[in-house]
Coordinates of C-alpha atoms in Angstrom, one line a residue:
M1 CA 54.6 -42.0 75.3
S2 CA 54.0 -40.1 72.1
L3 CA 54.6 -36.4 71.8
A4 CA 50.9 -35.8 71.4
Q5 CA 50.2 -37.7 74.7
H6 CA 53.0 -35.8 76.4
K7 CA 51.5 -32.5 75.3
L8 CA 48.0 -33.5 76.3
L9 CA 49.1 -34.3 79.8
R10 CA 51.2 -31.1 80.0
Y11 CA 48.5 -28.8 78.7
S12 CA 45.9 -30.3 81.1
L13 CA 48.3 -29.3 83.9
V14 CA 48.7 -25.8 82.4
A15 CA 44.9 -25.5 82.4
I16 CA 44.6 -26.6 86.0
W17 CA 47.3 -24.2 87.3
L18 CA 46.1 -21.2 85.3
A19 CA 42.5 -21.8 86.2
T20 CA 43.4 -22.2 89.9
A21 CA 45.2 -18.9 89.8
L22 CA 42.3 -17.2 88.2
V23 CA 39.6 -18.7 90.5
S24 CA 41.8 -18.0 93.6
V25 CA 41.7 -14.3 92.7
W26 CA 38.1 -14.3 91.6
E27 CA 37.0 -15.9 94.9
L28 CA 39.4 -13.8 97.0
H29 CA 36.7 -12.9 99.5
G30 CA 34.8 -16.2 99.1
Q31 CA 36.0 -19.8 98.7
S32 CA 39.6 -18.8 98.8
R33 CA 39.1 -17.4 102.3
E34 CA 37.2 -20.5 103.3
L35 CA 40.4 -22.5 102.9
L36 CA 42.1 -20.2 105.3
A37 CA 39.4 -20.6 108.0
G38 CA 41.7 -22.9 110.0
L39 CA 44.3 -20.2 110.5
P40 CA 44.7 -18.8 114.0
S41 CA 42.4 -15.8 114.5
A42 CA 45.4 -13.7 115.4
W43 CA 46.6 -14.1 111.9
T44 CA 43.4 -13.1 110.3
E45 CA 41.9 -10.5 112.7
G46 CA 44.8 -9.2 114.8
R47 CA 47.7 -7.1 113.7
A48 CA 47.8 -8.6 110.2
P49 CA 44.3 -8.6 108.7
W50 CA 46.0 -8.3 105.3
L51 CA 47.7 -11.7 105.8
P52 CA 44.9 -13.9 104.3
T53 CA 44.8 -11.7 101.2
A54 CA 48.6 -11.9 100.9
I55 CA 48.6 -15.6 101.2
I56 CA 45.8 -16.1 98.6
L57 CA 47.5 -13.7 96.1
A58 CA 50.9 -15.3 96.6
G59 CA 49.4 -18.7 96.0
A60 CA 47.7 -17.4 92.9
A61 CA 50.9 -15.8 91.6
A62 CA 52.8 -19.1 92.1
D63 CA 50.0 -21.0 90.3
A64 CA 50.0 -18.6 87.4
A65 CA 53.8 -18.6 87.1
L66 CA 53.9 -22.4 87.2
G67 CA 51.2 -22.6 84.6
L68 CA 53.0 -20.3 82.3
W69 CA 56.3 -22.1 82.9
L70 CA 54.7 -25.4 82.0
A71 CA 53.2 -23.8 78.9
F72 CA 56.2 -22.0 77.5
R73 CA 59.3 -23.7 79.0
P74 CA 58.4 -27.3 79.8
G75 CA 61.0 -29.7 81.0
R76 CA 62.2 -31.6 84.0
S77 CA 62.8 -28.4 86.1
A78 CA 59.3 -27.2 85.5
Y79 CA 57.9 -30.7 86.4
W80 CA 59.9 -30.9 89.6
A81 CA 58.9 -27.4 90.5
A82 CA 55.2 -28.2 89.9
L83 CA 55.5 -31.4 92.0
L84 CA 57.2 -29.6 94.9
L85 CA 54.8 -26.6 94.8
M86 CA 51.8 -29.0 94.7
A87 CA 53.2 -31.0 97.6
A88 CA 53.9 -27.9 99.6
M89 CA 50.4 -26.4 99.0
T90 CA 48.8 -29.7 99.8
L91 CA 50.7 -30.0 103.1
L92 CA 49.8 -26.4 104.0
A93 CA 46.2 -26.8 103.1
T94 CA 46.1 -30.0 105.1
L95 CA 47.5 -28.3 108.2
I96 CA 45.2 -25.3 107.8
H97 CA 42.0 -27.2 107.0
P98 CA 42.3 -31.0 106.9
A99 CA 38.6 -31.5 106.3
W100 CA 39.2 -30.4 102.6
W101 CA 40.4 -34.0 102.1
L102 CA 36.8 -35.1 102.6
H103 CA 35.2 -32.5 100.3
P104 CA 33.1 -34.2 97.6
F105 CA 34.7 -32.1 94.8
G106 CA 38.2 -33.1 95.9
P107 CA 40.1 -29.8 96.3
L108 CA 43.0 -31.8 97.8
T109 CA 42.4 -35.3 96.5
K110 CA 42.8 -34.0 92.9
N111 CA 46.4 -33.5 93.7
L112 CA 47.0 -37.3 93.7
P113 CA 46.4 -37.7 89.9
I114 CA 48.2 -34.5 89.3
A115 CA 51.2 -35.9 91.1
A116 CA 50.9 -39.1 89.0
I117 CA 50.8 -37.1 85.8
L118 CA 53.9 -35.1 86.8
W119 CA 55.7 -38.3 87.7
V120 CA 54.9 -39.8 84.3
L121 CA 56.1 -36.6 82.6
L122 CA 59.3 -36.6 84.6
Q123 CA 60.0 -40.2 83.6
D124 CA 59.3 -39.5 79.9
T125 CA 62.7 -38.2 78.9
T126 CA 62.6 -39.4 75.4
T127 CA 59.7 -37.1 74.3
S128 CA 60.2 -34.2 76.7
P129 CA 60.1 -31.3 74.3
P130 CA 62.4 -28.4 75.2
H131 CA 59.8 -25.9 73.9
P132 CA 56.0 -26.2 73.2

């Protein structure tokens, strides 16, 4: 893969992670909360009504940190971290609200090509730039 192709794949992932962080915060009391609708009501209404907000903001912070890491310090560690975080968030989202797999805009199915892109970037050791 050429360096230009590598950068195209990497920066498309940067855009996804940074946009996801921004939209998660923007939709803090809207679509972001919809994903958490499958949580037990004791978690969302009981002694910890702050928990959904904390979960959303923690996820947004992780997305932003990963997007910035991929933008400014790309490499195998960043790609592995992205793959692991994406897998963990996909698993959690599946456990909380499995119907998101059937959503027509693919909030979870989009993770399949993201995983493929990350796998390609991990395999491409010859053109992995140490810096942007």
